[in-house]
CSV table of C-alpha atoms in Angstrom, one decimal:
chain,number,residue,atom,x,y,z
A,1,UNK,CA,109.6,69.8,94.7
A,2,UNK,CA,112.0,70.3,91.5
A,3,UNK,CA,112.7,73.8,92.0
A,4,UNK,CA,114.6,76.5,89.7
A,5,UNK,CA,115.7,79.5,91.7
A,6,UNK,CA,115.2,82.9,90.3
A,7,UNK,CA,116.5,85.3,93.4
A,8,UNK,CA,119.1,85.1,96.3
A,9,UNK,CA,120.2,87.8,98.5
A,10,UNK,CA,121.0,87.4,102.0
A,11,UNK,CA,117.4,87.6,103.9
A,12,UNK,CA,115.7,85.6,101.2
A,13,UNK,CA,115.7,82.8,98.4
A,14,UNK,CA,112.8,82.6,95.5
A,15,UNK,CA,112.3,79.1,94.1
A,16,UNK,CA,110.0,78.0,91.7
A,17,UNK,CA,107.8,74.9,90.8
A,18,UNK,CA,106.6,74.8,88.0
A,19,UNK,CA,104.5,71.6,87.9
A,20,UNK,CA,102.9,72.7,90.9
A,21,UNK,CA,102.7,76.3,90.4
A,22,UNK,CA,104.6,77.4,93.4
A,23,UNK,CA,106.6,80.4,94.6
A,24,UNK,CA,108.6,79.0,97.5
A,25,UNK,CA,110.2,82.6,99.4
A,26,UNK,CA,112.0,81.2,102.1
A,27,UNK,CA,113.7,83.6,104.4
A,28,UNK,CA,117.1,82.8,105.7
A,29,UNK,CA,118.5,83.2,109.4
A,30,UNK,CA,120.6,86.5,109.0
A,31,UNK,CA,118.6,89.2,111.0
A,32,UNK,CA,118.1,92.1,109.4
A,33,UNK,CA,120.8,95.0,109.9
A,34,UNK,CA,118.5,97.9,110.9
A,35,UNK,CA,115.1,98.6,110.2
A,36,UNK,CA,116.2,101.3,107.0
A,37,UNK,CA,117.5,98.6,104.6
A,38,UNK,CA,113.7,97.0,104.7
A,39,UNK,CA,112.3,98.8,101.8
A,40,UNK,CA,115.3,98.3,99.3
A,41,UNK,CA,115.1,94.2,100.8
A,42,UNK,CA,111.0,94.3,100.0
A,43,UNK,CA,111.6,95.6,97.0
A,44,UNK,CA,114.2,93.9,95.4
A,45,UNK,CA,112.0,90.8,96.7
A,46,UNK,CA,108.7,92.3,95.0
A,47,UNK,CA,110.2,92.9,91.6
A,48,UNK,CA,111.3,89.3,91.7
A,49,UNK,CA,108.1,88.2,91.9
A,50,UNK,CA,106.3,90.5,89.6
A,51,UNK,CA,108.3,89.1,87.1
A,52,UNK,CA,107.2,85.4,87.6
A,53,UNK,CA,103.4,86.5,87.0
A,54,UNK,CA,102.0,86.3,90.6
A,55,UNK,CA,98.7,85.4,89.7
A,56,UNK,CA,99.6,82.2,88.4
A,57,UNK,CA,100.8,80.7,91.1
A,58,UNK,CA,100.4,79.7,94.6
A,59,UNK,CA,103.1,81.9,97.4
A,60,UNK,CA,104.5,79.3,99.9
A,61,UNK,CA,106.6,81.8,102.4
A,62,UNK,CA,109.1,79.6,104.1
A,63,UNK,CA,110.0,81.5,107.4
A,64,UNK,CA,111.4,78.5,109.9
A,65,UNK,CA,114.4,79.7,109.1
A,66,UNK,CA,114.1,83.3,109.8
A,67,UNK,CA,114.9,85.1,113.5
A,68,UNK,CA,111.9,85.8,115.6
A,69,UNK,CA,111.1,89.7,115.8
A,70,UNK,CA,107.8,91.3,117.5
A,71,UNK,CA,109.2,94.9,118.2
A,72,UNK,CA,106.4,97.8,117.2
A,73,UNK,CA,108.7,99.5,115.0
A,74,UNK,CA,109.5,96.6,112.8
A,75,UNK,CA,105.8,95.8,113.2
A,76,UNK,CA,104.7,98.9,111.2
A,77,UNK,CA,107.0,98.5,108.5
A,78,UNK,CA,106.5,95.5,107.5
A,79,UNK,CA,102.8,96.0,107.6
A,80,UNK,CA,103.7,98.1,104.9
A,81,UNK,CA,105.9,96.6,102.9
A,82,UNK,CA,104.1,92.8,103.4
A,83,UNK,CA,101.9,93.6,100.0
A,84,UNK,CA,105.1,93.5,98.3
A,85,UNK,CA,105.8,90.2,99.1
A,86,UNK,CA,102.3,88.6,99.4
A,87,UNK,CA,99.5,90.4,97.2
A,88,UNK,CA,98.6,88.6,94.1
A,89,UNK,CA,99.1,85.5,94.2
A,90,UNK,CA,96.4,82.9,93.7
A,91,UNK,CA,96.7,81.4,97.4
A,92,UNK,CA,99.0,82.2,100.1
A,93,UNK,CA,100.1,79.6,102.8
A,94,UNK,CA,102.8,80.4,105.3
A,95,UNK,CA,105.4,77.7,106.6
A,96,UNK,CA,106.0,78.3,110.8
A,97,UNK,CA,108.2,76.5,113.4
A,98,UNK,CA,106.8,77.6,116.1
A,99,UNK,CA,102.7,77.9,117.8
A,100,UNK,CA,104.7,81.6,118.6
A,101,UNK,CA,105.0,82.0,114.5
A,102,UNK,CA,101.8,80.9,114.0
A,103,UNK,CA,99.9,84.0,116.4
A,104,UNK,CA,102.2,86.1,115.3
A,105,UNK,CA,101.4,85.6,111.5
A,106,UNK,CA,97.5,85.2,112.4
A,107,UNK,CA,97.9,88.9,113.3
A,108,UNK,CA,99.7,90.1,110.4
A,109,UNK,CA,96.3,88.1,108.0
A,110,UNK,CA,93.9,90.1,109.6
A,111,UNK,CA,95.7,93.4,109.5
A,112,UNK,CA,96.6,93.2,106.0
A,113,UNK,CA,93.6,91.1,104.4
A,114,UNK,CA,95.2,88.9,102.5
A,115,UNK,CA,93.8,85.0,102.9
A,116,UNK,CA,96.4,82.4,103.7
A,117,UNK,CA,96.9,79.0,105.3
A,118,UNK,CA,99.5,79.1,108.3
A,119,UNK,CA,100.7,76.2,109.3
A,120,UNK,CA,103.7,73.9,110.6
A,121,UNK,CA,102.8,71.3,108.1
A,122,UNK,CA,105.0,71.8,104.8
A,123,UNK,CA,102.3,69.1,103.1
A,124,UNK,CA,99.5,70.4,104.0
A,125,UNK,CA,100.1,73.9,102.8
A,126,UNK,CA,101.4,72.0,99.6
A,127,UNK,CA,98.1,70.7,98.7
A,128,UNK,CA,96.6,73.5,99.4
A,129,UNK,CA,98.7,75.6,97.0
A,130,UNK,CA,98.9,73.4,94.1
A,131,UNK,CA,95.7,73.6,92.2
A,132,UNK,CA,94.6,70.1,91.9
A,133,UNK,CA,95.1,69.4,95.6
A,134,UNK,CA,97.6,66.8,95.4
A,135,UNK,CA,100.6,68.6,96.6
């Protein structure tokens, strides 16, 4: 993937591929510091995108990287700050380490409504974001 990055900050890195018309988010290790610094991280995350044109392209969210969390308060905000990241684009597939990942994100589709592919295979989400299915 030739990527050109277009956001950093300490939870997450946006990369782009052009050829394939991907948005690659992918979250780094660094836990958040407390649950009140979520909306200002969402939405520095969600103007990033909105600038690329999110309806172009295809959302690969990266999260092997990122610490585990299940606790109900952190549950209900990110259920609403999740569109920010996610809403608009063309497809959605999200990268997991873990079978744990994958439930937990199975969850988080059928709350919010959004379609996506989970998976622990980085090439199979691939072709199934890039629109000619070649990854």
């Amino acid at each position: 993937m030739s990527n050109r990055q277009v956001f950093q900050d300490e939870y997450f890195t946006v990369l782009v591929d052009e050829r394939r018309l991907i948005v690659r988010t992918v979250r780094s290790e660094k836990p958040f510091d407390s649950l009140e610094e979520l909306d200002g991280v969402f939405e520095r995350l969600g103007m990033a995108l909105d600038a690329l044109g999110r309806s172009r392209y295809g959302l690969l969210a990266d999260l092997r990287s990122g610490p585990g969390r299940n606790d109900p308060e952190f549950e209900a905000i990110l259920e609403r700050l999740r569109p920010l990241w996610v809403n608009g684009f063309r497809r959605v597939g999200v990268l997991v380490r873990s079978t744990v990942g994958l439930m937990q994100i199975h969850r988080h589709a059928r709350r919010d409504g959004v379609p996506r592919l989970i998976s622990k295979d980085e090439d199979e989400l691939l072709k199934y974001l890039t629109p000619d299915g070649q990854g």
